[in-house]
Short mmCIF file of C-alpha atoms and ligand atoms in Angstrom, two decimals:
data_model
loop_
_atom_site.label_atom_id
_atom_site.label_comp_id
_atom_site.label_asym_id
_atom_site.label_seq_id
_atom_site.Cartn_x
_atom_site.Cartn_y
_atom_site.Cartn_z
CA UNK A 2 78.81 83.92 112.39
CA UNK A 3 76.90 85.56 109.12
CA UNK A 4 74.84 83.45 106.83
CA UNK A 5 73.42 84.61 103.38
CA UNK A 6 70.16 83.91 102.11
CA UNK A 7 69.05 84.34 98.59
CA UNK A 8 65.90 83.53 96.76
CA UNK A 9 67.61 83.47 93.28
CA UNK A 10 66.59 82.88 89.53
CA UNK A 11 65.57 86.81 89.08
CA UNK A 12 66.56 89.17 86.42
CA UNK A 13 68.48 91.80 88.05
CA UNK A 14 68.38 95.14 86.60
CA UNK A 15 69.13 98.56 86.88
CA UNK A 16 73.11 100.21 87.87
CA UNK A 17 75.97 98.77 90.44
CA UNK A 18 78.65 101.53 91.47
CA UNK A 19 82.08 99.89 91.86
CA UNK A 20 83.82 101.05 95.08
CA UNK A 21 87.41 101.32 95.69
CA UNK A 22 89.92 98.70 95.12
CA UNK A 23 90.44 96.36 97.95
CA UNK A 24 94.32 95.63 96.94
CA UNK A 25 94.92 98.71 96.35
CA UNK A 26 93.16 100.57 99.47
CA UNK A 27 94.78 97.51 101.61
CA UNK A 28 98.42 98.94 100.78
CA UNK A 29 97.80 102.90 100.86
CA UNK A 30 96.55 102.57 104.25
CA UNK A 31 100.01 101.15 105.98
CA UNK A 32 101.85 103.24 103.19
CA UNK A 33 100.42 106.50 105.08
CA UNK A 34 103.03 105.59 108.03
CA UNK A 35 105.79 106.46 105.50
CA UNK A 36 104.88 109.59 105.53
CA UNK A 37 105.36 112.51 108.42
CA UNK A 38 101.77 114.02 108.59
CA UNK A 39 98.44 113.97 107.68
CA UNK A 40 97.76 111.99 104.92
CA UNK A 41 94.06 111.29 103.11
CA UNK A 42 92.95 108.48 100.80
CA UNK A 43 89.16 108.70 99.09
CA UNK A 44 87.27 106.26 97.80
CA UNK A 45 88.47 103.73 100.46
CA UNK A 46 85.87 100.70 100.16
CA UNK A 47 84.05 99.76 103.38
CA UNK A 48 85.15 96.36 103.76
CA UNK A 49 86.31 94.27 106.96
CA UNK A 50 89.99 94.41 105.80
CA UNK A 51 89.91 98.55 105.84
CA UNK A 52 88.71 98.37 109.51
CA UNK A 53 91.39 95.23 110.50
CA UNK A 54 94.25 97.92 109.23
CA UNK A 55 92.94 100.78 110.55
CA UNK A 56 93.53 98.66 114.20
CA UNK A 57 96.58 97.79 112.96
CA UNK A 58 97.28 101.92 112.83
CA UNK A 59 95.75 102.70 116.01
CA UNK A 60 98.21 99.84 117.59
CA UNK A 61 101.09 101.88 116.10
CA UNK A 62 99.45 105.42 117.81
CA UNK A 63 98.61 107.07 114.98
CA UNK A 64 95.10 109.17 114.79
CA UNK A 65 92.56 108.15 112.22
CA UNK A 66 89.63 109.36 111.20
CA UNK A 67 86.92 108.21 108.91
CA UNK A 68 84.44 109.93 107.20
CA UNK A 69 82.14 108.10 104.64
CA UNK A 70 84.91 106.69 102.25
CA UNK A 71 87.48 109.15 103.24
CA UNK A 72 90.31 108.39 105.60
CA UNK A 73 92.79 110.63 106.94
CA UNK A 74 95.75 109.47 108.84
CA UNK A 75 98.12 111.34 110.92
CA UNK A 76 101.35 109.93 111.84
CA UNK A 77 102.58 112.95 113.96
CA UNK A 78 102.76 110.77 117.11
CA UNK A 79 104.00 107.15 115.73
CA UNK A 80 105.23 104.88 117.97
CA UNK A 81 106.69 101.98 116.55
CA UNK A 82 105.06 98.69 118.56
CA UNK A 83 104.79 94.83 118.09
CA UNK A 84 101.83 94.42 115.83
CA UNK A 85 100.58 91.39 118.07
CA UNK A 86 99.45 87.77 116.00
CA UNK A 87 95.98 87.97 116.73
CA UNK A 88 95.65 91.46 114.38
CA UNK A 89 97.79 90.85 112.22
CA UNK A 90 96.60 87.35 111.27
CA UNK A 91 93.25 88.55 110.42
CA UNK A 92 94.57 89.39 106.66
CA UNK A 93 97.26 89.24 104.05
CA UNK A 94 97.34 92.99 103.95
CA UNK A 95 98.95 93.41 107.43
CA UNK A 96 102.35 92.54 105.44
CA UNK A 97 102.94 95.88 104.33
CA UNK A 98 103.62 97.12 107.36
CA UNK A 99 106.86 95.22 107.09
CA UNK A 100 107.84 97.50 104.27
CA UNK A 101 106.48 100.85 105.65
CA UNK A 102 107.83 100.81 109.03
CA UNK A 103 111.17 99.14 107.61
CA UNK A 104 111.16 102.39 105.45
CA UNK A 105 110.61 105.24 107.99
CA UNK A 106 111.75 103.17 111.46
CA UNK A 107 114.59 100.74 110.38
CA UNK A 108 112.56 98.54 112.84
CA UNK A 109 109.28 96.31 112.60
CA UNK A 110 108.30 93.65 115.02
CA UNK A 111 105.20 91.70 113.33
CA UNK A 112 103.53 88.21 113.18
CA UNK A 113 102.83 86.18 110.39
CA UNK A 114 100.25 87.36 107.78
CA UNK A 115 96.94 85.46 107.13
CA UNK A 116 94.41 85.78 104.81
CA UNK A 117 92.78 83.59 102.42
CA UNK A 118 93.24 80.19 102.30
CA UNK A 119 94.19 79.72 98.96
CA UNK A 120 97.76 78.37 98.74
CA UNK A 121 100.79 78.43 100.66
CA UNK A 122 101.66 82.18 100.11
CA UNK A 123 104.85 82.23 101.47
CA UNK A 124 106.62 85.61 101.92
CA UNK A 125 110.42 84.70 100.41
CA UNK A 126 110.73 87.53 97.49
CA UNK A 127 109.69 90.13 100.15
CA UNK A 128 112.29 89.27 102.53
CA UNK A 129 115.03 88.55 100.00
CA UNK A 130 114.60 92.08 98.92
CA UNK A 131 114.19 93.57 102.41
CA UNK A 132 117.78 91.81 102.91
CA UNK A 133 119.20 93.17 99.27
CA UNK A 134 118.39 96.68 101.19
CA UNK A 135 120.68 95.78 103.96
CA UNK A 136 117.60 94.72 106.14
CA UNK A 137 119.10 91.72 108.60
CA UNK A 138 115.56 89.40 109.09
CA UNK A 139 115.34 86.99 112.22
CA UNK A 140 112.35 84.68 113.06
CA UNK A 141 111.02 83.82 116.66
CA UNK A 142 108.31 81.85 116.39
CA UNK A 143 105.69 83.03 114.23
CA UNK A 144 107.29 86.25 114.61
CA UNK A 145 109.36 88.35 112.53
CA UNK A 146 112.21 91.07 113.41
CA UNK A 147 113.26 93.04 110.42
CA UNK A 148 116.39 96.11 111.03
CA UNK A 149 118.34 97.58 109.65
CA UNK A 150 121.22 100.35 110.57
CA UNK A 151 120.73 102.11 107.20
CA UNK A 152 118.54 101.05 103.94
CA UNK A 153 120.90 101.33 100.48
CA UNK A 154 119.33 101.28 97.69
CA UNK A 155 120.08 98.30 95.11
CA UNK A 156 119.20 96.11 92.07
CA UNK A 157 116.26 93.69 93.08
CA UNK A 158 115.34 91.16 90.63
CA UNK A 159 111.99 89.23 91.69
CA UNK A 160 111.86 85.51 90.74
CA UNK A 161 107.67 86.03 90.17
CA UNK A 162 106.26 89.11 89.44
CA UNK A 163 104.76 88.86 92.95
CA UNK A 164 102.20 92.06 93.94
CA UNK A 165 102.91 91.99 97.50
CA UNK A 166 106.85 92.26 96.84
CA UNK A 167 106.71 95.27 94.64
CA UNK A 168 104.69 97.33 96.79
CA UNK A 169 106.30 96.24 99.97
CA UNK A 170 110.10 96.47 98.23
CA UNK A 171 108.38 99.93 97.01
CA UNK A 172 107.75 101.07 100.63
CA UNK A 173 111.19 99.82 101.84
CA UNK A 174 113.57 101.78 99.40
CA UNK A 175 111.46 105.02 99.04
CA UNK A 176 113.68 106.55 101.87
CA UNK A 177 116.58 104.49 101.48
CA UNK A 178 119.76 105.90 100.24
CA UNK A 179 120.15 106.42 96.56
CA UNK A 180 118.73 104.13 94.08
CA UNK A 181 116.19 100.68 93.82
CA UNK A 182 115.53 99.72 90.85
CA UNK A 183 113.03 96.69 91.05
CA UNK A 184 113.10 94.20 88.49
CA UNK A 185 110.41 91.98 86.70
CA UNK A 186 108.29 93.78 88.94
CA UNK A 187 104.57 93.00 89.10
CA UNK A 188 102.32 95.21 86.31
CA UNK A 189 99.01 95.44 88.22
CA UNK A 190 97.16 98.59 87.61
CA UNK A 191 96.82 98.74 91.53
CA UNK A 192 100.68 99.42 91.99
CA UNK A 193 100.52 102.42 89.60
CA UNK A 194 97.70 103.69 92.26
CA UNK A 195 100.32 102.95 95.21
CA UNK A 196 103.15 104.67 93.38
CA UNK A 197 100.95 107.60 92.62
CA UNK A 198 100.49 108.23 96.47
CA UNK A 199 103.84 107.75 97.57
CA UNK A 200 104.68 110.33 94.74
CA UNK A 201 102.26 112.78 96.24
CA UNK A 202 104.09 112.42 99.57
CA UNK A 203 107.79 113.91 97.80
CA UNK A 204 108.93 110.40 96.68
CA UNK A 205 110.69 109.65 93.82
CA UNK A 206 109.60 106.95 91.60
CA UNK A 207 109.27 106.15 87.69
CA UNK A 208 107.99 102.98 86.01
CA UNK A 209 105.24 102.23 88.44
CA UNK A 210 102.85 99.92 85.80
CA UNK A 211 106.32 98.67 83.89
CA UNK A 212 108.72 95.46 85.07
CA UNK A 213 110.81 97.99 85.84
CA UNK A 214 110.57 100.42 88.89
CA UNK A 215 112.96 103.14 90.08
CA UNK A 216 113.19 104.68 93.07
CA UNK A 217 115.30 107.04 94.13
CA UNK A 218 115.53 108.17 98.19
CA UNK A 219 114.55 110.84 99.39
CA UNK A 220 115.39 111.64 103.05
CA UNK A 221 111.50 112.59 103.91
CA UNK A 222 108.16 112.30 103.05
CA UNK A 223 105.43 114.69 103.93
CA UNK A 224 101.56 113.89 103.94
CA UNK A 225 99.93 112.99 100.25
CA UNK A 226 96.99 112.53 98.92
CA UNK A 227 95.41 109.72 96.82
CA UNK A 228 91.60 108.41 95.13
CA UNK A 229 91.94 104.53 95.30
CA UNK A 230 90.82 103.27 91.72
CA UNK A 231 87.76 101.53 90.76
CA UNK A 232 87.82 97.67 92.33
CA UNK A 233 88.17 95.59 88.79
CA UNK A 234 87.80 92.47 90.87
CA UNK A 235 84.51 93.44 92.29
CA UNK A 236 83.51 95.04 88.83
CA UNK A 237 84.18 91.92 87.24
CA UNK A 238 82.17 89.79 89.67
CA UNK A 239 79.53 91.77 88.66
CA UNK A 240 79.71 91.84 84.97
CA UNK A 241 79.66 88.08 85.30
CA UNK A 242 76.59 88.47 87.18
CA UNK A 243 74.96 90.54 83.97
CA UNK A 244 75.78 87.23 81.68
CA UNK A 245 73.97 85.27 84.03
CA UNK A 246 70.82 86.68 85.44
CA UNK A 247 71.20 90.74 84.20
CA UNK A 248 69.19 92.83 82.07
CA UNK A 249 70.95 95.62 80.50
CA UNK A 250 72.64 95.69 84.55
CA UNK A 251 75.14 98.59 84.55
CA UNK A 252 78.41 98.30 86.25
CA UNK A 253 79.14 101.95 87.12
CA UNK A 254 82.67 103.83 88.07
CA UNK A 255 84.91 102.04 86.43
CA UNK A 256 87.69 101.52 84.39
CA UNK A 257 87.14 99.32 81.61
CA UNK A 258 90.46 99.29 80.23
CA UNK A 259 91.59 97.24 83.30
CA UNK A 260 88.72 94.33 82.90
CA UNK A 261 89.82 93.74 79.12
CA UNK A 262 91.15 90.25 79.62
CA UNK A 263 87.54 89.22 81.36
CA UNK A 264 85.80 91.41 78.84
CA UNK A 265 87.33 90.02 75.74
CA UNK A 266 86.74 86.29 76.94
CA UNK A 267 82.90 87.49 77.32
CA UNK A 268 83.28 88.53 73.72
CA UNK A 269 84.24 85.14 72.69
CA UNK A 270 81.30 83.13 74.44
CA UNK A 271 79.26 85.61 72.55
CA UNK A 272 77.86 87.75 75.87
CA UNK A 273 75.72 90.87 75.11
CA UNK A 274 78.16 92.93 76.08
CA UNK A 275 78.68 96.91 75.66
CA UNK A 276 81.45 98.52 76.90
CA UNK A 277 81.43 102.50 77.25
CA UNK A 278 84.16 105.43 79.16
CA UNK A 279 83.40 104.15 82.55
CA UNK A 280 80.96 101.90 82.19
CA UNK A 281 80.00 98.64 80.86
CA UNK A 282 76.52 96.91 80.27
CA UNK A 283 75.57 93.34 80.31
CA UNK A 284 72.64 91.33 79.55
CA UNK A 285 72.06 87.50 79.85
CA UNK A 286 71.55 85.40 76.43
CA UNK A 287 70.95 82.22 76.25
CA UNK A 288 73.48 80.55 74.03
CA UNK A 289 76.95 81.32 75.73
CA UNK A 290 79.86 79.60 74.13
CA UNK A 291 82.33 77.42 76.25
CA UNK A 292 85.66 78.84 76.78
CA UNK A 293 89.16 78.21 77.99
CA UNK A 294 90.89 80.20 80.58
CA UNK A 295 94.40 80.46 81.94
CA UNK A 296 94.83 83.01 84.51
CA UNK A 297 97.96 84.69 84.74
CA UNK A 298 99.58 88.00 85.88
CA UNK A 299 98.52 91.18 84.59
CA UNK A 300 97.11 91.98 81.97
CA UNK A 301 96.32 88.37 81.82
CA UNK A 302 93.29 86.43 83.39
CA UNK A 303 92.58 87.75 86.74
CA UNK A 304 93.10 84.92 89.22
CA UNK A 305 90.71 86.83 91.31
CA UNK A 306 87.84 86.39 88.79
CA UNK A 307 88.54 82.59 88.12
CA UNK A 308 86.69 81.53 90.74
CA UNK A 309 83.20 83.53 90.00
CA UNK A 310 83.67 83.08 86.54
CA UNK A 311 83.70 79.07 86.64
CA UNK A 312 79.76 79.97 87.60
CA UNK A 313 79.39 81.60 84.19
CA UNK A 314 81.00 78.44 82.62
CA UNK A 315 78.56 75.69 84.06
CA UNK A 316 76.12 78.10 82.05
CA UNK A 317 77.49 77.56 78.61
CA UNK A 318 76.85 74.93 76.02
CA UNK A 319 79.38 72.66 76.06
CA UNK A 320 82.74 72.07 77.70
CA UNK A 321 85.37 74.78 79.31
CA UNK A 322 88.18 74.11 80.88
CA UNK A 323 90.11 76.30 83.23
CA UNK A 324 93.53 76.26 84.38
CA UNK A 325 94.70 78.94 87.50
CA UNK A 326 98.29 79.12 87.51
CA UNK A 327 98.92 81.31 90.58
CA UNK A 328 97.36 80.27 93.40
CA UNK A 329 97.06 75.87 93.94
CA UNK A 330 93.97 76.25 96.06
CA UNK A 331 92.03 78.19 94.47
CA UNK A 332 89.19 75.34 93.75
CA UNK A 333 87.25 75.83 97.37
CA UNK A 334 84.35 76.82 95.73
CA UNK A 335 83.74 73.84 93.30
CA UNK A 336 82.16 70.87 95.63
CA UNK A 337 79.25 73.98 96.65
CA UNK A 338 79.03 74.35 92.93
CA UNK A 339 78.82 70.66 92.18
CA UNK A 340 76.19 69.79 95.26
CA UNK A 341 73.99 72.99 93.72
CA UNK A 342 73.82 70.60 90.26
CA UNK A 343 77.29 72.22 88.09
CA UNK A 344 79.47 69.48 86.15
CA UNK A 345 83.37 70.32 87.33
CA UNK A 346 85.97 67.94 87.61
CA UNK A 347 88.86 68.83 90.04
CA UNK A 348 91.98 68.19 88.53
CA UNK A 349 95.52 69.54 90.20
CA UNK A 350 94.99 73.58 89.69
CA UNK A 351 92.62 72.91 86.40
CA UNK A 352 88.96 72.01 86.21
CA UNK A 353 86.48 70.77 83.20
CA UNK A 354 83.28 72.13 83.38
CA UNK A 355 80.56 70.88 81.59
CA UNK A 356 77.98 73.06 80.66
CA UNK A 357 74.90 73.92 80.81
CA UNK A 358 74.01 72.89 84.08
CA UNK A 359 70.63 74.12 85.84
CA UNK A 360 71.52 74.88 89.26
CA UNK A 361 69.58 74.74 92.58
CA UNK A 362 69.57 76.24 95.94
CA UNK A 363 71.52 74.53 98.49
CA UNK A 364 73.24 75.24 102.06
CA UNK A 365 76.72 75.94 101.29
CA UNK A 366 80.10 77.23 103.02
CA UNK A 367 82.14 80.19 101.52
CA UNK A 368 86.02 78.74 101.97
CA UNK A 369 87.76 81.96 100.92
CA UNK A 370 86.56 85.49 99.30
CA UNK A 371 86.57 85.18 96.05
CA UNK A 372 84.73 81.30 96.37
CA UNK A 373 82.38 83.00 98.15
CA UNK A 374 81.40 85.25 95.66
CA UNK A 375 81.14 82.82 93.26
CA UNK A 376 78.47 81.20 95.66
CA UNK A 377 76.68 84.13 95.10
CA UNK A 378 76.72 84.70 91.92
CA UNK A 379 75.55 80.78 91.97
CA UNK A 380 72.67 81.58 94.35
CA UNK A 381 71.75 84.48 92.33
CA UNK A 382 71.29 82.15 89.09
CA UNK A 383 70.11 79.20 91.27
CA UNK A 384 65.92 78.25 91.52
CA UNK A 385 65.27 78.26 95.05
CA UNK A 386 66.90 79.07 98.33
CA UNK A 387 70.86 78.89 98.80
CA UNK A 388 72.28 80.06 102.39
CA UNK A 389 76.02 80.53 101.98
CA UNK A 390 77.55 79.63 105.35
CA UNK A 391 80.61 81.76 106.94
CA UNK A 392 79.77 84.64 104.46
CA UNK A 393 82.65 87.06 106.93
CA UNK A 394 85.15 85.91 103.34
CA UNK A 395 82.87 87.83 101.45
CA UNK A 396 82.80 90.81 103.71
CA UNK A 397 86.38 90.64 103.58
CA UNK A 398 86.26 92.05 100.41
CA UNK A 399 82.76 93.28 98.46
CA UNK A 400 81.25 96.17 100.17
CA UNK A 401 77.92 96.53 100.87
CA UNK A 402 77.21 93.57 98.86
CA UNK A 403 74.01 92.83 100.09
CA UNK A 404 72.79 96.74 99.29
CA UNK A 405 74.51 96.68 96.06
CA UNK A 406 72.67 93.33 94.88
CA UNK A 407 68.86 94.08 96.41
CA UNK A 408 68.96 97.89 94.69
CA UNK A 409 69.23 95.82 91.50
CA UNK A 410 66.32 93.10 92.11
CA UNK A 411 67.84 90.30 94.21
CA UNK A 412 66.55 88.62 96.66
CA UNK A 413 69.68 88.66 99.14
CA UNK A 414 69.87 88.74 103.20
CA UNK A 415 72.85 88.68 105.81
CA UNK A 416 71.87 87.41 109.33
CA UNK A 417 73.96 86.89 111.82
CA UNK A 418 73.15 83.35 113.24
C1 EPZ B 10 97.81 89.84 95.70
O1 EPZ B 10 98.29 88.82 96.58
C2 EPZ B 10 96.34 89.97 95.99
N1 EPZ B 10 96.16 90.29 97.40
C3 EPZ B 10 95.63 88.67 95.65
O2 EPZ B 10 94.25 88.88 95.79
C4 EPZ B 10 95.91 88.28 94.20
O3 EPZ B 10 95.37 87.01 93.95
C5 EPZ B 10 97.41 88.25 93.94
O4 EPZ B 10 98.02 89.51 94.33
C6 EPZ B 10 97.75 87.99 92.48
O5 EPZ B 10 97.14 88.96 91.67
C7 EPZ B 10 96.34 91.51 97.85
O6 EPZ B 10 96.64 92.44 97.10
C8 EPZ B 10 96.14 91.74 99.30
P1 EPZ B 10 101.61 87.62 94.86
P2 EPZ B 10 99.84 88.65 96.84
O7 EPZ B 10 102.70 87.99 95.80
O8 EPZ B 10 100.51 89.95 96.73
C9 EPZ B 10 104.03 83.43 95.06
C10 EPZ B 10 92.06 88.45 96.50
O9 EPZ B 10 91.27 87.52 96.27
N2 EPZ B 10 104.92 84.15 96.00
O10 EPZ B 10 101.55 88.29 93.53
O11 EPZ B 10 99.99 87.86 98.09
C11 EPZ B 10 102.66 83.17 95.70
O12 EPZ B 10 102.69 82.00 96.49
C12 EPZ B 10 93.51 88.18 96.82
O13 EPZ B 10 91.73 89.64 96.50
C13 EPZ B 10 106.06 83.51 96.47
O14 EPZ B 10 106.36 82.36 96.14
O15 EPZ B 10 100.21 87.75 95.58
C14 EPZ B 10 101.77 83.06 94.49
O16 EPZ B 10 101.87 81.78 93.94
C15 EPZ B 10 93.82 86.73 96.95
N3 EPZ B 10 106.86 84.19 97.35
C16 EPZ B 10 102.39 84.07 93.50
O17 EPZ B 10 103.74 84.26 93.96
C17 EPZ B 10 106.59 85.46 97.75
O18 EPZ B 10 107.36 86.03 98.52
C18 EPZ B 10 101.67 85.40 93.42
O19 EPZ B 10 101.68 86.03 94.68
C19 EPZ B 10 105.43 86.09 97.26
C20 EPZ B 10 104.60 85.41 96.38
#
């Protein structure tokens, strides 16, 4: 088990480089299979969930090989195998291999995704769609059997604009016969990413970014090419750490464009914010505004950012409340928050947090990634020591987070205990 310590209360300065997006990186990797070849993805962030797929690939006998944050995968020598429970219960991600090897095999044997706990997360839309295909999908156990003789392609209409479903519905009809088009499909700049890839491997697909995909077979793909985008989850935990301990701290290599809901409700609570091309810097002040925020899909309020920026709310004067519509567990993180000295009341999927609060150091327990990194951004702001217990969340999903945070000033250490 890992624990964090971190002597907080210090102004962190200086620049943070953004890797590459988890959600994103955590679908290009199983959409490689689709593809007959060698295919390479750069900028792949060095998190646990990269390594947890890249098991998932070897399992399926195909060669990989990493080099810094570059990953080429060759598929020559595929062999389409049960992807056993214990692998692929060690994240969400492992879910896209449903639509990949649908796609190119017409056959998947796989176990039950896990991932955070955050909700019930059930898989429905994905299935429903799989079946809209032509896909016949039987249960044993915790296990699923997806075939299908042929995949046609067909009018999908999602009930939510789930992510998962439009990349894995994506990965299903891009070598089905003739024509998918996905509706109310989810916007995320992520999927545009995904599409891009699959487009460099010969498929054919318009709309990626829209509610409305299209994708029209093609009978193979060949190997493609991709740079995963700048992480705006991990770039937004970060900015939120400039508004509460920074000093002029940089948040490098990104895409600012794709953080405007967080950055305009920084705006609003009257941050010292500047935003440049790729860049944006932040400063703490000391009279912060209270705020309300919704999260929805994109380009709403990231639910991903909810959680670390309920720290930044127990910092400003007065009373925020905060609704998450997406996920109903997604409030983990509060009793730390409340036994380090914040005001939040729990109620249903909303809070009230009353702010300011001074917060202390405390021995806490990361429940889920993104509660975890609002632990830290709480330690960070916190006098005194906090140790953040079962900090493997975090690692699920921040790379080199302890690196990234002590070339800036903080006083931050994993041990393994
Ligand atoms: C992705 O999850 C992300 N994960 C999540 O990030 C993120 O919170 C979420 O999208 C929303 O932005 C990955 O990309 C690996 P959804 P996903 O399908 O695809 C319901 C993080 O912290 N739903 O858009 O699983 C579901 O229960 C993680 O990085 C169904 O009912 O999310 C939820 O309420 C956490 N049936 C809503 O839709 C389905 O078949 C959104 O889910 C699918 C989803």
């Amino acid at each position: 088990m890992k624990q964090m310590v971190i002597e907080g209360n210090n102004i962190l300065t200086g620049d943070i480089h953004i890797g590459g997006a988890k959600n994103s990186a955590v679908a290009l990797i199983p959409a490689s299979i689709l593809a007959n070849g060698t295919s390479t993805i750069k900028n792949v962030p060095n998190i646990s969930d990269r390594d947890a797929l890249i098991d998932i690939l070897k399992i399926l006998n195909c060669d990989v090989d990493l080099e810094e944050s570059t990953l080429k995968i060759d598929t020559t020598n595929l062999k389409n195998t049960l992807i056993d429970e214990e692998h692929s219960k060690k994240l969400r991600a492992s879910y896209y291999f449903m639509g990949a090897l649908l796609g190119r095999e017409k056959y998947v044997e796989i176990y039950i995704p896990g991932g955070c706990n955050i909700g019930a997360r059930p898989i429905d839309i994905h299935i429903d769609g799989f079946k809209a295909l032509g896909a016949t999908v039987t249960t044993e156990g915790n296990k699923y059997i997806l075939k299908a003789d042929k995949l046609i392609g067909t009018d999908i209409y999602l009930r939510f604009q789930s992510v998962g479903a439009t990349i894995n519905l994506m990965f299903a009809s891009v070598l089905a016969e003739g024509k998918t088009i996905i509706h109310n499909a989810a916007k995320e700049a992520e999927i545009e990413n995904i599409a891009d890839y699959l487009i460099s491997m010969g498929a054919n697909i318009t709309g990626a970014g829209t509610d409305e995909i299209t994708i029209v077979g093609v009978n193979k793909l060949h190997g493609g090419e991709i740079t995963v985008l700048p992480d705006r989850i991990e770039a937004g935990t970060y900015i939120i750490l400039g508004a509460l301990v920074g000093k002029n701290l940089c948040i490098k290599s990104i895409i600012p464009k794709h953080l405007e809901a967080l950055t305009s409700k920084l705006k609003d609570m009257a941050s010292d914010i500047t935003i440049n091309e790729d860049n944006i810097v932040i400063s703490k002040v000391d009279n912060l505004k209270p705020t309300n925020i919704k999260t929805l899909v994109y380009p709403g309020f990231p639910t991903d950012i909810g959680q670390p920026m309920s720290v930044l709310l127990t910092q400003a004067n007065g009373t925020s409340l905060f609704e998450e519509t997406i996920w109903e567990n997604r409030m983990g993180h509060v009793p730390s928050l409340n036994k380090m000295g914040a005001n939040i009341t729990v109620k249903g999927m909303s809070s009230m947090i009353i702010g300011p609060s001074k917060l202390h150091g405390d021995e806490v327990v990361a429940t889920d990634l993104r509660g975890g990194a609002a632990l830290v951004l709480a330690g960070l702001t916190a006098t005194g020591t906090t140790v953040i217990n079962d900090v493997e969340h975090i690692l699920r999903g921040y790379e080199n987070i302890e690196e990234k945070l002590a070339q800036v000033g903080a006083k931050i250490e994993i041990k393994e205990i």
